[in-house]
């Protein structure tokens, strides 16, 4: 088992409960960590034997473009897509951060973090 991380994926998107947030949009940071068996790819040196981090980045960018009220919803969509699109992933953790959130204070970011494990029958 091994870990692949794709960190600090920067995305401009339109999430939030306030009308202004969905209209104007804001900056987000997404961090992703997936666990998979990396032993085969370590031996074969073939992309087809591992989790493609280009695919992971594309999933994040595509799912971030669909507006949602809550970051939890976006994170769950990202996790669901990872498990659908890449059968090698056994476990995934995603963190979605809204940078400079409009919450009436000097706050750098708010972040949610969710983890999902592949069910044995998938």
PDB file of C-alpha atoms in Angstrom:
ATOM      1  CA  UNK A   1       0.000   0.000   0.000  1.00  0.00           C
ATOM      2  CA  UNK A   2       1.188   3.515  -0.715  1.00  0.00           C
ATOM      3  CA  UNK A   3       0.016   7.114  -0.688  1.00  0.00           C
ATOM      4  CA  UNK A   4      -0.313   9.641  -3.489  1.00  0.00           C
ATOM      5  CA  UNK A   5      -0.946  13.280  -2.590  1.00  0.00           C
ATOM      6  CA  UNK A   6      -2.022  16.092  -4.875  1.00  0.00           C
ATOM      7  CA  UNK A   7      -1.764  19.251  -2.816  1.00  0.00           C
ATOM      8  CA  UNK A   8      -2.729  22.887  -3.185  1.00  0.00           C
ATOM      9  CA  UNK A   9      -4.947  22.528  -6.251  1.00  0.00           C
ATOM     10  CA  UNK A  10      -6.062  26.112  -6.772  1.00  0.00           C
ATOM     11  CA  UNK A  11      -9.517  26.650  -8.248  1.00  0.00           C
ATOM     12  CA  UNK A  12     -11.838  29.614  -8.747  1.00  0.00           C
ATOM     13  CA  UNK A  13     -15.436  28.487  -8.185  1.00  0.00           C
ATOM     14  CA  UNK A  14     -18.917  29.611  -7.156  1.00  0.00           C
ATOM     15  CA  UNK A  15     -19.882  27.870  -3.906  1.00  0.00           C
ATOM     16  CA  UNK A  16     -21.675  29.257  -0.887  1.00  0.00           C
ATOM     17  CA  UNK A  17     -24.968  30.016   0.785  1.00  0.00           C
ATOM     18  CA  UNK A  18     -24.856  33.739   0.054  1.00  0.00           C
ATOM     19  CA  UNK A  19     -26.160  34.913  -3.320  1.00  0.00           C
ATOM     20  CA  UNK A  20     -23.028  37.056  -3.755  1.00  0.00           C
ATOM     21  CA  UNK A  21     -20.765  34.016  -3.313  1.00  0.00           C
ATOM     22  CA  UNK A  22     -22.412  32.067  -6.109  1.00  0.00           C
ATOM     23  CA  UNK A  23     -22.508  35.125  -8.366  1.00  0.00           C
ATOM     24  CA  UNK A  24     -19.028  36.570  -7.797  1.00  0.00           C
ATOM     25  CA  UNK A  25     -17.158  33.367  -6.940  1.00  0.00           C
ATOM     26  CA  UNK A  26     -14.018  32.982  -4.874  1.00  0.00           C
ATOM     27  CA  UNK A  27     -10.716  31.170  -4.595  1.00  0.00           C
ATOM     28  CA  UNK A  28     -10.441  27.641  -3.224  1.00  0.00           C
ATOM     29  CA  UNK A  29      -7.674  25.233  -2.327  1.00  0.00           C
ATOM     30  CA  UNK A  30      -8.153  21.463  -2.582  1.00  0.00           C
ATOM     31  CA  UNK A  31      -5.796  18.846  -1.142  1.00  0.00           C
ATOM     32  CA  UNK A  32      -6.151  15.193  -1.989  1.00  0.00           C
ATOM     33  CA  UNK A  33      -4.617  12.046  -0.510  1.00  0.00           C
ATOM     34  CA  UNK A  34      -5.306   8.582  -1.902  1.00  0.00           C
ATOM     35  CA  UNK A  35      -4.149   5.156  -0.768  1.00  0.00           C
ATOM     36  CA  UNK A  36      -3.552   2.420  -3.310  1.00  0.00           C
ATOM     37  CA  UNK A  37      -1.309  -0.561  -3.977  1.00  0.00           C
ATOM     38  CA  UNK A  38       1.768   1.024  -5.572  1.00  0.00           C
ATOM     39  CA  UNK A  39       3.944  -2.098  -5.591  1.00  0.00           C
ATOM     40  CA  UNK A  40       3.092  -3.138  -9.156  1.00  0.00           C
ATOM     41  CA  UNK A  41       3.795   0.306 -10.611  1.00  0.00           C
ATOM     42  CA  UNK A  42       7.017   0.547  -8.608  1.00  0.00           C
ATOM     43  CA  UNK A  43       8.225  -2.548 -10.454  1.00  0.00           C
ATOM     44  CA  UNK A  44       6.693  -1.971 -13.897  1.00  0.00           C
ATOM     45  CA  UNK A  45       7.298   1.798 -14.222  1.00  0.00           C
ATOM     46  CA  UNK A  46       4.000   1.966 -16.140  1.00  0.00           C
ATOM     47  CA  UNK A  47       1.337   4.667 -15.646  1.00  0.00           C
ATOM     48  CA  UNK A  48      -1.394   2.087 -16.279  1.00  0.00           C
ATOM     49  CA  UNK A  49      -0.341   0.299 -13.069  1.00  0.00           C
ATOM     50  CA  UNK A  50      -0.853   3.248 -10.754  1.00  0.00           C
ATOM     51  CA  UNK A  51      -3.261   6.045  -9.812  1.00  0.00           C
ATOM     52  CA  UNK A  52      -2.911   8.834 -12.364  1.00  0.00           C
ATOM     53  CA  UNK A  53      -2.616  12.143 -10.519  1.00  0.00           C
ATOM     54  CA  UNK A  54      -3.511  14.000 -13.728  1.00  0.00           C
ATOM     55  CA  UNK A  55      -6.898  12.243 -13.520  1.00  0.00           C
ATOM     56  CA  UNK A  56      -7.220  13.194  -9.841  1.00  0.00           C
ATOM     57  CA  UNK A  57      -6.522  16.837 -10.650  1.00  0.00           C
ATOM     58  CA  UNK A  58      -9.083  16.793 -13.479  1.00  0.00           C
ATOM     59  CA  UNK A  59     -11.749  15.270 -11.209  1.00  0.00           C
ATOM     60  CA  UNK A  60     -11.196  18.021  -8.628  1.00  0.00           C
ATOM     61  CA  UNK A  61     -11.385  20.802 -11.221  1.00  0.00           C
ATOM     62  CA  UNK A  62     -14.515  19.387 -12.872  1.00  0.00           C
ATOM     63  CA  UNK A  63     -16.409  18.825  -9.618  1.00  0.00           C
ATOM     64  CA  UNK A  64     -15.417  22.239  -8.249  1.00  0.00           C
ATOM     65  CA  UNK A  65     -17.092  23.882 -11.261  1.00  0.00           C
ATOM     66  CA  UNK A  66     -20.545  22.617 -10.241  1.00  0.00           C
ATOM     67  CA  UNK A  67     -21.879  25.221  -7.751  1.00  0.00           C
ATOM     68  CA  UNK A  68     -23.020  23.997  -4.340  1.00  0.00           C
ATOM     69  CA  UNK A  69     -24.153  25.660  -1.142  1.00  0.00           C
ATOM     70  CA  UNK A  70     -21.851  23.557   1.038  1.00  0.00           C
ATOM     71  CA  UNK A  71     -18.214  22.504   0.756  1.00  0.00           C
ATOM     72  CA  UNK A  72     -19.245  19.128   2.168  1.00  0.00           C
ATOM     73  CA  UNK A  73     -21.318  18.504  -0.952  1.00  0.00           C
ATOM     74  CA  UNK A  74     -18.399  19.342  -3.221  1.00  0.00           C
ATOM     75  CA  UNK A  75     -16.026  17.106  -1.244  1.00  0.00           C
ATOM     76  CA  UNK A  76     -18.438  14.173  -1.399  1.00  0.00           C
ATOM     77  CA  UNK A  77     -18.809  14.576  -5.171  1.00  0.00           C
ATOM     78  CA  UNK A  78     -15.017  14.553  -5.555  1.00  0.00           C
ATOM     79  CA  UNK A  79     -14.708  11.395  -3.454  1.00  0.00           C
ATOM     80  CA  UNK A  80     -17.506   9.635  -5.344  1.00  0.00           C
ATOM     81  CA  UNK A  81     -15.880  10.449  -8.697  1.00  0.00           C
ATOM     82  CA  UNK A  82     -12.480   9.177  -7.558  1.00  0.00           C
ATOM     83  CA  UNK A  83     -13.951   5.800  -6.613  1.00  0.00           C
ATOM     84  CA  UNK A  84     -15.930   5.585  -9.857  1.00  0.00           C
ATOM     85  CA  UNK A  85     -13.102   6.670 -12.165  1.00  0.00           C
ATOM     86  CA  UNK A  86     -10.165   4.822 -10.581  1.00  0.00           C
ATOM     87  CA  UNK A  87     -10.618   1.278  -9.297  1.00  0.00           C
ATOM     88  CA  UNK A  88      -7.106   1.200  -7.799  1.00  0.00           C
ATOM     89  CA  UNK A  89      -7.944   3.702  -5.045  1.00  0.00           C
ATOM     90  CA  UNK A  90      -8.711   2.001  -1.710  1.00  0.00           C
ATOM     91  CA  UNK A  91      -9.074   5.109   0.450  1.00  0.00           C
ATOM     92  CA  UNK A  92      -9.261   8.830  -0.300  1.00  0.00           C
ATOM     93  CA  UNK A  93      -9.241  11.987   1.781  1.00  0.00           C
ATOM     94  CA  UNK A  94     -10.135  15.391   0.366  1.00  0.00           C
ATOM     95  CA  UNK A  95      -9.826  18.810   1.990  1.00  0.00           C
ATOM     96  CA  UNK A  96     -11.645  21.766   0.438  1.00  0.00           C
ATOM     97  CA  UNK A  97     -10.715  25.241   1.678  1.00  0.00           C
ATOM     98  CA  UNK A  98     -12.478  28.505   0.873  1.00  0.00           C
ATOM     99  CA  UNK A  99      -9.877  31.263   0.938  1.00  0.00           C
ATOM    100  CA  UNK A 100     -10.812  34.605   2.508  1.00  0.00           C
ATOM    101  CA  UNK A 101     -14.384  33.546   3.359  1.00  0.00           C
ATOM    102  CA  UNK A 102     -17.012  36.279   3.846  1.00  0.00           C
ATOM    103  CA  UNK A 103     -17.708  35.511   7.516  1.00  0.00           C
ATOM    104  CA  UNK A 104     -17.239  38.932   9.071  1.00  0.00           C
ATOM    105  CA  UNK A 105     -13.710  38.575  10.394  1.00  0.00           C
ATOM    106  CA  UNK A 106     -10.063  38.362   9.481  1.00  0.00           C
ATOM    107  CA  UNK A 107     -10.066  34.668   8.512  1.00  0.00           C
ATOM    108  CA  UNK A 108      -7.591  33.228   6.042  1.00  0.00           C
ATOM    109  CA  UNK A 109      -9.712  30.194   5.157  1.00  0.00           C
ATOM    110  CA  UNK A 110     -12.350  27.710   6.207  1.00  0.00           C
ATOM    111  CA  UNK A 111     -11.790  24.043   5.436  1.00  0.00           C
ATOM    112  CA  UNK A 112     -13.692  20.796   5.484  1.00  0.00           C
ATOM    113  CA  UNK A 113     -12.049  17.386   5.310  1.00  0.00           C
ATOM    114  CA  UNK A 114     -13.737  14.113   4.378  1.00  0.00           C
ATOM    115  CA  UNK A 115     -12.478  10.540   3.991  1.00  0.00           C
ATOM    116  CA  UNK A 116     -14.033   7.626   2.137  1.00  0.00           C
ATOM    117  CA  UNK A 117     -12.983   3.973   1.969  1.00  0.00           C
ATOM    118  CA  UNK A 118     -13.876   1.683  -0.910  1.00  0.00           C
ATOM    119  CA  UNK A 119     -16.443  -0.908   0.050  1.00  0.00           C
ATOM    120  CA  UNK A 120     -15.228  -4.491  -0.294  1.00  0.00           C
ATOM    121  CA  UNK A 121     -17.884  -5.345  -2.880  1.00  0.00           C
ATOM    122  CA  UNK A 122     -17.002  -2.461  -5.242  1.00  0.00           C
TER     123      UNK A 122
END
